[in-house]
Structures are given as structure tokens and as C-alpha cells.
Amino acid sequence: MYDWPELRPATDRFWSALRDALRAEGMAAPERLERDRDAMAVWTDPTLVLAQCCGLPFVRALSGRVELLGAPDYRLPGCPPGFYRSAVVVRRDDLRETLDAFRGSRLAFNERGSQSGYAAMLHHVAPLARERRFFSRAVETGSHAASAELVAADGADIAALDMVSWRFIERYREAAGRLRVLLLTDPTPGLPFISALGADVPAMRRAIAAAVVALDAASRRDLGLTGFRPFDPGHYDLIRDRAAAAERLVAV
């Protein structure tokens, strides 16, 4: 889910470590990553070895259809191991200091199936909504980077960006210099690793943890990867419940 062009060499090295660790546990694993298929088709493939998905499609479409393994830990501020949150960003020259001050503003979000870019924002504006409205306009951009670019260019006023993606935007995108963080959203379990139904979950979890340790330090640093946290499906009920509660109060 964080396979940015600038990070692909590090991602490929991580896959090599994962592949070797899976094989050491007696499981078949392909030589290389597959990058060219539709995400939902990959996630629901009965031959899936390993993939990462977003928590919102997991609770809405995948729970019970795949094996949940856990989430990588990126050691994000204010988050327990394996959890993540979003940075709500606005233009640096926008002087408004509270979320409520952005009532009637223009929202940029990556996609409606995103916990970090869509549901996390709804969770925070829902208590402030009036007659189920808060924003005057919402633009679906297709990616966190595109949302950041749109806000920086004054095509929108505010966006919630997965904090791991925000780190990469700060590192690789010039638009970050024109943005500031207004607030951080409430933490939720991070983007889960999943496998096909029937996979050997304990062995998969051992392999992922071993791969993180085996990965070279430079690649771990590039990816921001510090560990792995096993999770069960019940951990993600938090995402389902928050999204359902927010959608009863606000529409985007």
C-alpha cells in the first residue's frame, strides 16, 4: 500500500526478505511482487500468498474471506505498536486553527474506500456537522499525494493523509512545503497484511516478523518500518464502528 516509485527498490528488498522467510517456514512464495492487478482481485484471489490492504475494505468486504495476519509498525507518534493515524493538512498560509473553522470548506480525499483519507476525516467532522453537512465540496483525487497537491494548489482547503504517506510526501513532494498539519486523527489499527483463507496464520506471522528483522537497516529506514504487530479481526471493529457512526451524522 506504500509502493511509491521512490521506494520500490526498498519494497522489493523487503519482499525478498519476506519470500525467504516464508520459504523457510515451508511455504511457497513467488520470486517477485505482482503490481499490475486490481487490488480487490488480488485481495480475494484464493491463491493469495501475502498482500496489504486498507482497514476499511477489510471490515466491509474482506473479513471472513481472508486470513488477517497483523500490521507493520511504523512507530508513529501517539500510536500503539501497529496502529496508525492521519495528518489533517491545510495550506501553510491558511490562518484557521480549528477543524470547526473549516466548516463550508473544500475537502480533498483519496477515495471513499480509504480509512485514513475518508473515514478518519468523517469521524472527526461528524460531531460538528449540521443537517449532515460540513464541507461545501468534496473532491476525490485518487491518492494521498494528489490530495496534498490539490490543497497546496488551492484547489481544496483540507485533506486527511495517512501519516506514513505524509512522511513520504514531506520527503519526496515539493507541495509539502506549502502545507501544515492542523491536527492528527484518532489512531486505529494499521493497514493489515492478509493471506488467502486457510493459510497457516502462525507460520505467516513468524515469517513476517523474521523478515522485518532480516531486512537491511537502510531499507527499514526508507520504508519507516520498525516491526510487526499481530492482530485479529476483532481489533478492526473499531474502524467499522467509527465509520458507521460517522456516516449516520455526516455525508460527503
Coordinates of C-alpha atoms in Angstrom, one line a residue:
M1 CA 0.0 0.0 0.0
Y2 CA 3.1 2.3 0.2
D3 CA 4.7 1.2 -3.0
W4 CA 5.8 4.7 -4.1
P5 CA 8.1 4.8 -7.2
E6 CA 10.9 6.2 -5.0
L7 CA 10.5 3.3 -2.5
R8 CA 10.2 0.4 -5.0
P9 CA 13.9 -0.7 -4.5
A10 CA 13.4 -0.9 -0.7
T11 CA 9.9 -2.5 -1.2
D12 CA 11.5 -5.2 -3.4
R13 CA 14.2 -5.9 -0.9
F14 CA 11.5 -6.2 1.8
W15 CA 9.7 -8.7 -0.4
S16 CA 12.9 -10.7 -0.9
A17 CA 13.2 -10.9 2.9
L18 CA 9.5 -11.9 3.2
R19 CA 9.9 -14.5 0.4
D20 CA 12.9 -16.1 2.0
A21 CA 11.2 -16.2 5.5
L22 CA 8.0 -17.7 4.1
R23 CA 10.0 -20.4 2.3
A24 CA 12.0 -21.1 5.5
E25 CA 8.6 -21.8 7.1
G26 CA 7.9 -24.3 4.3
M27 CA 5.5 -22.1 2.3
A28 CA 5.7 -21.4 -1.4
A29 CA 6.3 -17.8 -2.3
P30 CA 6.7 -16.1 -5.7
E31 CA 10.1 -14.7 -6.7
R32 CA 8.8 -11.2 -7.3
L33 CA 5.9 -8.9 -6.3
E34 CA 2.9 -8.6 -8.6
R35 CA 2.0 -4.9 -9.2
D36 CA -0.4 -4.9 -12.2
R37 CA -3.7 -6.3 -11.0
D38 CA -6.8 -4.7 -9.5
A39 CA -6.4 -4.5 -5.7
M40 CA -9.7 -6.3 -4.8
A41 CA -8.9 -9.0 -7.3
V42 CA -5.6 -9.6 -5.6
W43 CA -7.1 -9.5 -2.1
T44 CA -9.8 -12.1 -2.9
D45 CA -7.6 -14.4 -5.0
P46 CA -7.8 -17.9 -3.5
T47 CA -4.1 -18.3 -4.2
L48 CA -3.0 -15.1 -2.5
V49 CA 0.2 -15.5 -0.5
L50 CA 0.5 -12.1 1.0
A51 CA -0.8 -8.6 0.4
Q52 CA -1.5 -5.4 2.3
C53 CA -5.0 -3.8 2.3
C54 CA -6.7 -0.8 4.0
G55 CA -8.7 -1.4 7.1
L56 CA -11.9 0.0 5.7
P57 CA -12.2 -2.5 2.8
F58 CA -11.1 -5.2 5.3
V59 CA -14.1 -4.6 7.6
R60 CA -16.5 -4.0 4.8
A61 CA -15.6 -6.6 2.2
L62 CA -12.8 -8.9 3.3
S63 CA -13.4 -10.0 6.9
G64 CA -14.2 -13.7 6.8
R65 CA -12.9 -14.1 3.3
V66 CA -9.2 -13.8 4.0
E67 CA -6.8 -14.5 6.9
L68 CA -5.8 -11.4 8.9
L69 CA -2.2 -11.6 9.9
G70 CA -1.5 -8.2 11.5
A71 CA 0.0 -4.8 10.6
P72 CA 3.5 -3.4 10.2
D73 CA 4.6 -1.0 12.9
Y74 CA 5.9 2.4 11.7
R75 CA 6.4 3.9 15.2
L76 CA 4.1 6.8 14.6
P77 CA 3.7 9.5 17.3
G78 CA 0.8 8.9 19.7
C79 CA 0.1 5.4 18.3
P80 CA 0.4 2.0 19.9
P81 CA 2.6 -0.6 18.0
G82 CA 0.9 -1.5 14.7
F83 CA -1.5 1.4 14.9
Y84 CA -1.6 4.5 12.6
R85 CA -3.4 7.8 12.2
S86 CA -3.8 10.6 9.7
A87 CA -2.4 14.1 9.5
V88 CA -5.1 16.6 8.6
V89 CA -3.3 19.1 6.4
V90 CA -4.2 22.6 5.3
R91 CA -2.2 25.3 3.5
R92 CA 0.5 26.9 5.5
D93 CA -0.9 30.4 4.8
D94 CA -4.4 29.5 5.9
L95 CA -4.8 31.0 9.4
R96 CA -7.7 28.9 10.6
E97 CA -6.6 27.0 13.7
T98 CA -9.5 24.6 14.5
L99 CA -11.4 22.0 12.5
D100 CA -14.7 23.7 13.2
A101 CA -13.3 26.8 11.4
F102 CA -13.2 24.8 8.2
R103 CA -16.9 24.4 8.1
G104 CA -18.0 25.0 4.5
S105 CA -14.5 24.4 3.1
R106 CA -13.4 22.2 0.3
L107 CA -12.3 18.7 1.1
A108 CA -9.8 16.6 -0.9
F109 CA -9.8 12.9 -0.2
N110 CA -8.1 9.9 -1.9
E111 CA -11.1 7.6 -2.2
R112 CA -14.2 6.6 -0.4
G113 CA -12.8 3.2 0.4
S114 CA -10.0 4.7 2.5
Q115 CA -9.9 4.6 6.3
S116 CA -7.1 7.2 6.5
G117 CA -8.2 9.7 3.8
Y118 CA -12.0 9.4 4.1
A119 CA -13.4 7.6 7.1
A120 CA -10.9 9.2 9.6
M121 CA -12.0 12.7 8.4
L122 CA -15.7 11.8 8.7
H123 CA -15.1 10.5 12.2
H124 CA -13.8 13.9 13.2
V125 CA -16.2 16.2 11.4
A126 CA -19.3 14.2 12.2
P127 CA -19.9 15.8 15.7
L128 CA -19.6 19.2 14.0
A129 CA -22.0 18.6 11.1
R130 CA -25.3 20.4 10.7
E131 CA -28.1 18.7 8.8
R132 CA -25.5 16.0 7.8
R133 CA -23.3 18.6 6.0
F134 CA -19.9 20.0 7.0
F135 CA -17.9 20.6 3.7
S136 CA -19.2 22.6 0.8
R137 CA -17.5 20.4 -1.7
A138 CA -15.5 17.2 -1.8
V139 CA -13.1 16.1 -4.5
E140 CA -11.9 12.5 -4.9
T141 CA -8.3 12.7 -6.0
G142 CA -7.2 9.0 -6.3
S143 CA -4.2 9.2 -3.9
H144 CA -2.9 10.9 -0.8
A145 CA -0.2 12.6 -2.8
A146 CA -2.7 14.0 -5.2
S147 CA -4.8 15.3 -2.3
A148 CA -1.8 17.1 -0.9
E149 CA -1.0 18.6 -4.2
L150 CA -4.6 19.8 -4.6
V151 CA -4.7 21.5 -1.2
A152 CA -1.2 23.1 -1.8
A153 CA -2.5 24.5 -5.2
D154 CA -5.7 26.0 -3.6
G155 CA -7.9 23.5 -5.4
A156 CA -9.1 22.3 -1.9
D157 CA -8.7 23.5 1.6
I158 CA -8.2 20.5 3.7
A159 CA -7.3 16.8 3.5
A160 CA -6.6 13.8 5.8
L161 CA -3.4 12.0 4.8
D162 CA -2.3 8.6 6.1
M163 CA 0.6 9.6 8.3
V164 CA 3.0 7.2 6.7
S165 CA 2.1 8.7 3.3
W166 CA 2.5 12.2 4.8
R167 CA 6.1 11.2 5.8
F168 CA 6.8 10.3 2.2
I169 CA 5.1 13.4 0.9
E170 CA 7.3 15.5 3.2
R171 CA 10.3 13.6 1.9
Y172 CA 9.6 13.5 -1.9
R173 CA 7.0 16.1 -2.8
E174 CA 7.6 19.9 -3.1
A175 CA 3.9 20.5 -2.2
A176 CA 4.7 19.6 1.5
G177 CA 6.4 22.9 1.9
R178 CA 3.2 24.8 1.3
L179 CA 1.2 22.7 3.9
R180 CA 1.0 22.4 7.6
V181 CA -0.6 19.8 10.0
L182 CA -3.8 21.1 11.6
L183 CA -4.4 18.0 13.7
L184 CA -3.8 14.3 14.0
T185 CA -6.7 11.9 13.8
D186 CA -7.5 9.2 16.4
P187 CA -5.3 6.1 16.0
T188 CA -6.7 2.9 14.5
P189 CA -5.0 -0.5 13.7
G190 CA -2.8 -0.1 10.7
L191 CA -3.1 -1.3 7.2
P192 CA -3.3 -5.1 7.6
F193 CA -1.3 -7.9 6.0
I194 CA -3.6 -10.6 4.7
S195 CA -3.4 -14.0 3.1
A196 CA -5.8 -16.4 1.4
L197 CA -8.4 -18.2 3.6
G198 CA -6.8 -21.3 5.1
A199 CA -3.3 -20.0 5.3
D200 CA -1.1 -21.1 8.2
V201 CA -1.5 -17.9 10.2
P202 CA 1.0 -18.6 13.0
A203 CA 3.7 -19.5 10.4
M204 CA 2.9 -16.4 8.3
R205 CA 3.2 -14.2 11.4
R206 CA 6.6 -15.7 12.3
A207 CA 7.8 -15.2 8.7
I208 CA 6.7 -11.5 8.6
A209 CA 8.4 -10.8 12.0
A210 CA 11.6 -12.5 10.9
A211 CA 11.6 -10.6 7.6
V212 CA 11.4 -7.3 9.3
V213 CA 14.4 -8.2 11.4
A214 CA 16.3 -9.6 8.4
L215 CA 15.7 -6.5 6.2
D216 CA 18.8 -4.3 5.9
A217 CA 18.8 -1.2 8.0
A218 CA 18.7 1.3 5.1
S219 CA 15.6 -0.3 3.6
R220 CA 13.9 -0.3 7.0
R221 CA 14.7 3.4 7.4
D222 CA 13.5 4.2 3.8
L223 CA 10.2 2.4 4.5
G224 CA 9.8 3.7 8.0
L225 CA 9.4 0.1 9.1
T226 CA 10.2 -0.8 12.7
G227 CA 8.3 -4.1 13.5
F228 CA 5.2 -6.2 13.0
R229 CA 2.2 -6.5 15.3
P230 CA -0.2 -9.5 15.1
F231 CA -3.9 -8.5 15.0
D232 CA -7.1 -10.5 15.0
P233 CA -10.2 -9.3 13.1
G234 CA -11.8 -8.0 16.3
H235 CA -9.2 -5.3 16.5
Y236 CA -10.6 -3.8 13.3
D237 CA -14.1 -3.5 14.7
L238 CA -13.0 0.0 15.8
I239 CA -12.8 1.1 12.2
R240 CA -16.2 -0.4 11.3
D241 CA -17.9 1.1 14.3
R242 CA -16.4 4.6 13.8
A243 CA -17.2 4.7 10.1
A244 CA -20.8 3.6 10.7
A245 CA -21.4 6.1 13.4
A246 CA -19.9 9.0 11.3
E247 CA -21.9 8.1 8.3
R248 CA -25.1 8.4 10.3
L249 CA -24.2 12.0 11.1
V250 CA -22.5 13.4 8.0
A251 CA -22.5 12.9 4.2
V252 CA -19.6 13.8 1.8

